Amino acid sequence: MFYIKVGKRKRNIREDNVYTRCPECGREHAVDLWEVFEAGGDLYTAGVYCEECTAKRAAEKKPS
Ligand SMILES: [Zn+2]
C-alpha cells in the first residue's frame, strides 16, 4: 500500500483522490492510477487525457 503524506498525516491513495491535468486542455481530473500502471505508464511521465479529450482523440483516429 502506498500513501501520501500531508504534513504529518497519512492519506491513503484511493481511486478518487488522485488528480492530474489533461495534457490537451489542462483541465484537472481524477485519474485511476491502476489504469495508468496497467497501460504501462508511470507516475512521472504519464499524461492522462480527460474523458472529453480521450473521446475527441478517439473520434479523430476514426477514418472519415
Ligand atoms: Zn482534456
XYZ file of N, CA and C and ligand atoms in Angstrom:
193
model
N 0.834 -1.203 0.000
C 0.000 0.000 0.000
C 0.870 1.255 0.000
N 0.631 2.111 -0.938
C 1.294 3.405 -0.949
C 0.387 4.423 -0.279
N 0.973 5.446 0.271
C 0.151 6.539 0.782
C 0.890 7.841 0.600
N 0.152 8.921 0.655
C 0.763 10.238 0.577
C 0.750 10.853 1.959
N 1.646 11.788 2.213
C 1.672 12.467 3.494
C 1.340 13.928 3.281
N 0.416 14.401 4.085
C 0.081 15.823 4.075
C 0.442 16.339 5.450
N 1.531 17.090 5.552
C 2.050 17.425 6.867
C 2.506 16.123 7.519
N 1.978 15.809 8.693
C 2.341 14.553 9.346
C 1.256 13.502 9.196
N 0.207 13.864 8.482
C -0.906 12.927 8.350
C -0.745 12.070 7.108
N -1.066 10.808 7.265
C -1.026 9.898 6.128
C -2.392 9.862 5.467
N -2.372 9.847 4.162
C -3.625 9.703 3.419
C -3.452 8.545 2.460
N -4.355 7.613 2.510
C -4.297 6.520 1.550
C -4.558 7.047 0.151
N -3.861 6.479 -0.797
C -4.139 6.800 -2.185
C -5.318 5.941 -2.620
N -6.359 6.591 -3.014
C -7.525 5.849 -3.483
C -7.806 6.248 -4.924
N -8.747 5.545 -5.499
C -9.034 5.852 -6.899
C -9.695 7.209 -7.070
N -10.189 7.777 -5.945
C -10.917 9.030 -6.093
C -10.189 10.239 -5.512
N -8.901 10.079 -5.136
C -8.234 11.268 -4.611
C -6.898 11.545 -5.286
N -6.711 10.969 -6.450
C -5.505 11.251 -7.224
C -5.925 12.024 -8.468
N -5.297 13.165 -8.655
C -5.692 14.030 -9.762
C -4.512 14.326 -10.658
N -4.815 14.630 -11.891
C -3.791 15.073 -12.812
C -4.402 16.125 -13.709
N -3.558 16.712 -14.559
C -4.086 17.662 -15.532
C -4.008 17.049 -16.913
N -5.061 17.262 -17.663
C -5.098 16.779 -19.037
C -4.037 17.513 -19.856
N -3.168 16.773 -20.569
C -2.124 17.424 -21.368
C -2.694 18.186 -22.561
N -3.933 17.925 -22.907
C -4.567 18.578 -24.052
C -5.221 19.910 -23.647
N -6.142 19.863 -22.709
C -6.901 21.063 -22.359
C -6.522 21.638 -20.994
N -5.689 20.915 -20.244
C -5.218 21.443 -18.968
C -6.212 21.310 -17.835
N -7.331 20.669 -18.087
C -8.338 20.518 -17.050
C -7.886 19.500 -16.006
N -8.149 19.820 -14.733
C -7.828 18.883 -13.666
C -8.894 17.809 -13.601
N -8.472 16.572 -13.490
C -9.451 15.499 -13.384
C -8.884 14.338 -12.586
N -9.781 13.542 -12.028
C -9.373 12.384 -11.241
C -8.805 11.323 -12.175
N -7.801 10.609 -11.690
C -7.187 9.570 -12.502
C -7.052 8.299 -11.680
N -7.317 7.196 -12.298
C -7.167 5.901 -11.652
C -5.750 5.407 -11.902
N -4.914 5.444 -10.848
C -3.503 5.086 -11.013
C -3.312 3.671 -11.526
N -4.215 2.793 -11.137
C -4.042 1.397 -11.560
C -4.221 1.275 -13.065
N -5.103 2.100 -13.597
C -5.268 2.110 -15.053
C -3.997 2.610 -15.725
N -3.369 3.613 -15.103
C -2.121 4.149 -15.659
C -1.044 3.070 -15.664
N -0.923 2.359 -14.543
C 0.084 1.298 -14.448
C -0.202 0.184 -15.449
N -1.459 -0.177 -15.539
C -1.840 -1.244 -16.462
C -1.510 -0.884 -17.902
N -1.624 0.411 -18.205
C -1.339 0.880 -19.563
C 0.158 1.059 -19.781
N 0.960 0.776 -18.759
C 2.406 0.850 -18.894
C 2.974 2.224 -18.574
N 2.165 3.094 -17.997
C 2.646 4.422 -17.629
C 3.294 4.407 -16.262
N 3.870 5.515 -15.874
C 4.370 5.645 -14.521
C 4.031 7.034 -13.995
N 4.341 7.259 -12.715
C 3.882 8.481 -12.070
C 4.556 9.742 -12.602
N 5.691 9.593 -13.271
C 6.452 10.762 -13.661
C 6.192 11.193 -15.098
N 5.921 10.219 -15.953
C 5.806 10.574 -17.369
C 4.392 10.423 -17.909
N 3.520 9.813 -17.130
C 2.191 9.539 -17.673
C 1.409 10.829 -17.877
N 0.837 10.953 -19.049
C -0.094 12.030 -19.315
C -1.455 11.399 -19.507
N -2.406 11.807 -18.722
C -3.710 11.185 -18.801
C -4.722 12.214 -19.304
N -5.290 11.929 -20.455
C -6.270 12.840 -21.030
C -7.585 12.734 -20.282
N -8.310 13.836 -20.214
C -9.627 13.813 -19.590
C -10.590 13.059 -20.507
N -11.758 12.760 -19.976
C -12.720 11.969 -20.744
C -13.054 12.617 -22.077
N -13.233 13.931 -22.034
C -13.627 14.654 -23.245
C -12.549 14.558 -24.324
N -11.287 14.787 -23.935
C -10.200 14.742 -24.910
C -9.929 13.309 -25.362
N -10.118 12.352 -24.472
C -9.979 10.948 -24.853
C -10.971 10.621 -25.958
N -12.225 11.072 -25.770
C -13.269 10.830 -26.768
C -12.940 11.555 -28.073
N -12.455 12.796 -27.946
C -12.109 13.590 -29.124
C -10.996 12.916 -29.912
N -9.962 12.443 -29.192
C -8.820 11.794 -29.849
C -9.251 10.486 -30.510
N -10.136 9.754 -29.851
C -10.637 8.502 -30.415
C -11.418 8.778 -31.700
N -12.203 9.858 -31.682
C -13.004 10.213 -32.843
C -12.116 10.636 -34.019
N -11.012 11.349 -33.693
C -10.107 11.823 -34.747
C -9.370 10.663 -35.424
N -9.163 9.598 -34.665
C -8.446 8.452 -35.220
C -9.292 7.654 -36.212
N -10.608 7.789 -36.035
C -11.502 7.036 -36.918
C -11.401 7.548 -38.355
N -11.321 6.646 -39.321
C -11.327 7.089 -40.718
C -12.679 7.695 -41.085
N -12.648 8.845 -41.750
C -13.903 9.513 -42.067
C -14.436 9.080 -43.413
Zn -8.782 17.389 -21.860
